[in-house]
């Protein structure tokens, strides 16, 4: 009888331990190194991952992502970008399509996948400048400087295609301020200015708002430092556009020779405004 009682107590203790420490579910690991984008240059830096429409998390790429999946289901990956060039600010990009694929759980093992994305079907491009046949810019104030973005076709300076936009500042001509040659209608709501750049001198970029008379209102939104390699930037325009309902806009770019430098340049390519 005593032995049976001890056996019963031992069973209760084991059961109690299992209740307190339930068996942990082993995840299936999803490995995403990068996202393939089919509509030109991009800088997709993060993956917004969902399993059966439930959020798994946001992950900087490349990433190995634990997914607690107990049955076959669907993984959805939303492409994320670095907002306004701030590395610690990841944003789900509304103009890139999500990638969706089926997954069969394989606990403890790694499944590799390369998501594919492109612009959504409802994306509009109110303005583009690829510098293939010229530079759609002019000097903002010729009384200050005639130095404006020009076309350069030197293969060593061009990112892709025929040409790139070129700003050159030197000690005797140290300021360049350019404005796009034609006005741009940007609708209210989400919109971005995308561009690739490489530079040995810092520069600032943004929008000028204009109501058809008077002086345009200049809104320089971000300043960018030198970059030895071509870099993609996504500049959010909604904060500026929302302040000026009914206005038309111009892209503005300014570079002033950095202190201590005698010569510097900025290269630009694949400039476009995206909106709905």
Coordinates of C-alpha atoms in Angstrom, one line a residue:
X1 CA 0.0 0.0 0.0
X2 CA 2.8 2.4 0.9
X3 CA 4.5 1.6 -2.4
X4 CA 1.4 2.4 -4.4
X5 CA 1.0 5.7 -2.5
X6 CA 4.6 6.7 -3.4
X7 CA 4.0 5.7 -7.0
X8 CA 0.9 7.9 -7.1
X9 CA 2.7 10.9 -5.6
X10 CA 5.5 10.5 -8.1
X11 CA 3.0 10.5 -10.9
X12 CA 1.4 13.6 -9.6
X13 CA 4.8 15.4 -9.4
X14 CA 5.7 14.5 -13.0
X15 CA 2.3 15.7 -14.2
X16 CA 2.7 18.9 -12.3
X17 CA 6.1 19.5 -13.8
X18 CA 4.6 19.1 -17.3
X19 CA 1.9 21.6 -16.5
X20 CA 4.3 24.2 -15.2
X21 CA 6.9 23.5 -18.0
X22 CA 4.8 22.5 -21.0
X23 CA 6.7 21.2 -24.0
X24 CA 8.0 24.1 -26.1
X25 CA 7.1 24.2 -29.8
X26 CA 10.1 24.0 -32.1
X27 CA 10.0 26.6 -34.9
X28 CA 10.6 26.2 -38.6
X29 CA 13.2 28.7 -39.7
X30 CA 12.7 30.8 -42.8
X31 CA 15.9 32.2 -44.3
X32 CA 15.6 35.3 -46.4
X33 CA 18.8 36.9 -47.7
X34 CA 17.3 39.5 -50.0
X35 CA 14.2 40.4 -52.1
X36 CA 14.3 40.2 -55.9
X37 CA 12.8 43.4 -57.3
X38 CA 11.8 43.4 -61.0
X39 CA 11.1 47.1 -61.7
X40 CA 14.5 48.7 -61.5
X41 CA 16.8 49.8 -58.6
X42 CA 15.7 49.3 -55.0
X43 CA 17.0 49.1 -51.5
X44 CA 14.7 46.7 -49.7
X45 CA 16.3 46.4 -46.2
X46 CA 13.7 44.6 -44.1
X47 CA 11.0 41.9 -44.4
X48 CA 7.6 42.2 -42.7
X49 CA 6.6 38.6 -42.2
X50 CA 3.1 37.1 -41.6
X51 CA 2.1 33.5 -41.2
X52 CA -1.6 32.8 -42.1
X53 CA -2.1 36.6 -41.9
X54 CA -0.8 36.8 -38.3
X55 CA 2.3 39.0 -37.8
X56 CA 5.6 37.1 -37.2
X57 CA 7.7 40.3 -37.0
X58 CA 9.9 42.8 -38.8
X59 CA 13.4 41.6 -39.7
X60 CA 16.5 43.4 -41.1
X61 CA 17.8 41.5 -44.1
X62 CA 19.5 39.1 -44.4
X63 CA 17.6 37.2 -41.7
X64 CA 16.8 33.7 -40.4
X65 CA 13.3 34.0 -39.0
X66 CA 11.7 31.5 -36.5
X67 CA 8.1 30.7 -37.5
X68 CA 5.9 28.7 -35.1
X69 CA 3.9 26.7 -37.6
X70 CA 1.9 23.7 -36.5
X71 CA 0.3 23.0 -39.9
X72 CA 0.7 23.8 -43.6
X73 CA 0.0 27.5 -44.2
X74 CA 0.9 30.7 -46.0
X75 CA 3.8 33.0 -45.5
X76 CA 3.4 36.6 -46.7
X77 CA 6.4 38.9 -46.9
X78 CA 6.1 42.7 -47.2
X79 CA 9.1 44.6 -48.5
X80 CA 10.5 47.3 -46.1
X81 CA 12.7 50.2 -46.8
X82 CA 14.8 52.7 -44.8
X83 CA 12.7 55.8 -44.4
X84 CA 14.4 59.1 -45.3
X85 CA 17.8 57.5 -45.1
X86 CA 17.6 56.8 -41.3
X87 CA 18.9 53.3 -40.8
X88 CA 17.0 52.7 -37.6
X89 CA 13.7 53.7 -39.2
X90 CA 12.3 50.8 -41.2
X91 CA 9.0 51.3 -43.0
X92 CA 6.7 48.9 -44.9
X93 CA 6.8 50.4 -48.4
X94 CA 3.2 50.8 -49.7
X95 CA 4.2 50.8 -53.4
X96 CA 5.8 47.3 -53.5
X97 CA 3.7 44.2 -53.8
X98 CA 3.8 41.5 -51.1
X99 CA 5.2 38.0 -51.8
X100 CA 3.1 35.1 -50.8
X101 CA 4.0 31.4 -50.7
X102 CA 3.0 28.1 -49.1
X103 CA 5.0 26.6 -46.3
X104 CA 5.0 23.1 -44.8
X105 CA 6.3 23.1 -41.2
X106 CA 9.7 21.4 -40.8
X107 CA 10.5 22.0 -37.1
X108 CA 14.2 22.7 -36.4
X109 CA 15.1 23.0 -40.0
X110 CA 15.7 26.0 -42.4
X111 CA 13.7 26.8 -45.4
X112 CA 15.3 29.3 -47.8
X113 CA 13.2 31.6 -49.9
X114 CA 13.8 34.7 -52.1
X115 CA 10.7 36.9 -52.2
X116 CA 9.9 38.6 -55.5
X117 CA 8.4 42.1 -55.7
X118 CA 7.5 44.9 -58.1
X119 CA 5.5 48.1 -58.0
X120 CA 1.8 47.7 -57.3
X121 CA -0.6 48.0 -60.2
X122 CA -2.0 51.2 -58.7
X123 CA 1.3 53.0 -58.4
X124 CA 1.5 56.3 -60.3
X125 CA 4.7 58.2 -61.3
X126 CA 3.9 62.0 -61.4
X127 CA 7.5 62.7 -62.3
X128 CA 10.6 60.8 -63.5
X129 CA 14.1 61.8 -64.4
X130 CA 16.5 59.1 -65.5
X131 CA 19.1 61.4 -67.2
X132 CA 19.0 59.4 -70.4
X133 CA 18.6 62.4 -72.7
X134 CA 19.3 65.4 -70.5
X135 CA 18.8 66.9 -67.1
X136 CA 15.3 68.2 -66.3
X137 CA 16.7 70.8 -63.9
X138 CA 17.7 74.5 -63.9
X139 CA 19.4 76.9 -61.5
X140 CA 16.9 78.1 -58.9
X141 CA 18.3 81.7 -58.6
X142 CA 20.7 82.7 -61.3
X143 CA 21.5 85.9 -59.4
X144 CA 23.2 83.7 -56.8
X145 CA 24.6 81.0 -59.0
X146 CA 24.2 79.4 -62.5
X147 CA 25.5 76.1 -61.1
X148 CA 22.8 73.5 -61.6
X149 CA 22.4 69.8 -62.1
X150 CA 23.8 68.8 -65.5
X151 CA 24.1 65.6 -67.5
X152 CA 27.2 63.5 -67.3
X153 CA 27.9 60.5 -69.5
X154 CA 31.3 59.3 -68.3
X155 CA 30.8 55.6 -67.8
X156 CA 32.9 55.7 -64.6
X157 CA 30.4 58.2 -63.1
X158 CA 27.1 56.7 -64.4
X159 CA 25.1 54.2 -62.3
X160 CA 23.2 52.6 -65.1
X161 CA 22.0 53.5 -68.6
X162 CA 23.4 56.5 -70.6
X163 CA 23.8 59.3 -68.1
X164 CA 23.5 60.6 -64.6
X165 CA 22.7 64.0 -62.9
X166 CA 25.9 65.8 -61.9
X167 CA 26.5 68.6 -59.4
X168 CA 30.1 69.9 -59.2
X169 CA 31.1 72.5 -56.5
X170 CA 34.6 74.0 -56.2
X171 CA 36.2 76.8 -54.3
X172 CA 35.4 79.4 -56.9
X173 CA 31.8 78.1 -57.5
X174 CA 30.9 76.6 -54.1
X175 CA 27.0 76.6 -54.3
X176 CA 24.7 74.8 -56.6
X177 CA 20.9 75.1 -56.1
X178 CA 18.7 73.3 -58.7
X179 CA 15.0 73.1 -59.3
X180 CA 13.1 70.7 -61.6
X181 CA 12.2 72.5 -64.9
X182 CA 8.5 71.5 -64.8
X183 CA 5.8 71.6 -62.1
X184 CA 4.6 68.4 -60.6
X185 CA 1.1 67.6 -59.4
X186 CA 1.4 65.4 -56.3
X187 CA -1.8 64.1 -54.8
X188 CA -2.6 64.1 -51.1
X189 CA -1.8 60.9 -49.3
X190 CA 1.3 58.7 -49.3
X191 CA 4.0 59.7 -51.8
X192 CA 7.8 59.3 -52.0
X193 CA 10.7 60.7 -53.9
X194 CA 13.1 57.8 -54.8
X195 CA 16.6 58.4 -56.1
X196 CA 20.0 56.8 -56.3
X197 CA 23.0 58.9 -55.4
X198 CA 26.8 58.8 -54.9
X199 CA 28.7 61.8 -53.7
X200 CA 32.0 63.3 -52.4
X201 CA 30.1 66.3 -51.0
X202 CA 27.0 66.6 -48.8
X203 CA 23.7 67.9 -50.2
X204 CA 20.1 68.6 -49.2
X205 CA 16.9 67.7 -51.1
X206 CA 13.2 68.3 -50.9
X207 CA 10.2 70.1 -52.5
X208 CA 9.3 73.6 -53.4
X209 CA 5.6 74.4 -53.2
X210 CA 4.1 77.0 -55.6
X211 CA 0.6 78.4 -55.9
X212 CA 1.1 80.1 -59.3
X213 CA 2.2 83.5 -58.0
X214 CA 4.6 84.9 -55.4
X215 CA 7.7 83.1 -54.3
X216 CA 7.9 79.3 -54.0
X217 CA 8.2 77.9 -50.5
X218 CA 11.4 75.8 -50.2
X219 CA 11.2 72.7 -48.0
X220 CA 14.5 71.0 -47.8
X221 CA 13.6 67.8 -46.0
X222 CA 16.9 65.9 -45.5
X223 CA 20.6 66.3 -45.7
X224 CA 22.8 63.5 -47.0
X225 CA 26.4 62.9 -46.4
X226 CA 29.1 61.6 -48.8
X227 CA 28.7 58.1 -50.1
X228 CA 31.5 56.2 -51.9
X229 CA 29.0 53.7 -53.4
X230 CA 25.6 54.2 -55.1
X231 CA 22.9 54.3 -52.5
X232 CA 19.1 54.3 -52.8
X233 CA 17.0 56.8 -50.8
X234 CA 13.3 56.9 -50.2
X235 CA 12.2 60.4 -49.1
X236 CA 8.6 60.6 -47.7
X237 CA 6.8 63.6 -49.3
X238 CA 3.4 63.4 -47.5
X239 CA 4.4 65.7 -44.6
X240 CA 5.2 68.5 -47.0
X241 CA 2.5 67.9 -49.6
X242 CA -0.2 67.9 -46.9
X243 CA 0.8 71.4 -45.8
X244 CA 0.1 72.9 -49.2
X245 CA -3.2 71.6 -50.6
X246 CA -3.8 72.8 -54.2
X247 CA -0.1 73.7 -54.8
X248 CA 2.1 72.4 -57.5
X249 CA 5.6 71.2 -56.6
X250 CA 9.2 71.2 -57.8
X251 CA 12.1 69.0 -56.8
X252 CA 14.9 71.1 -55.3
X253 CA 18.5 70.0 -54.7
X254 CA 21.2 72.1 -53.1
X255 CA 24.9 71.4 -52.5
X256 CA 27.4 73.8 -50.8
X257 CA 31.0 72.9 -50.8
X258 CA 31.9 71.2 -47.5
X259 CA 34.1 73.0 -45.1
X260 CA 37.8 72.1 -45.6
X261 CA 37.1 70.8 -49.2
X262 CA 38.3 72.3 -52.5
X263 CA 36.3 70.2 -54.8
X264 CA 33.2 67.9 -54.6
X265 CA 30.5 66.3 -56.6
X266 CA 27.0 64.7 -56.3
X267 CA 25.7 62.1 -58.7
X268 CA 22.0 61.4 -59.0
X269 CA 20.0 58.8 -61.0
X270 CA 16.6 57.1 -61.2
X271 CA 14.8 60.0 -59.7
X272 CA 11.1 59.5 -59.5
X273 CA 8.0 60.5 -57.5
X274 CA 5.7 57.7 -56.6
X275 CA 2.1 58.1 -55.4
X276 CA -1.4 56.7 -55.8

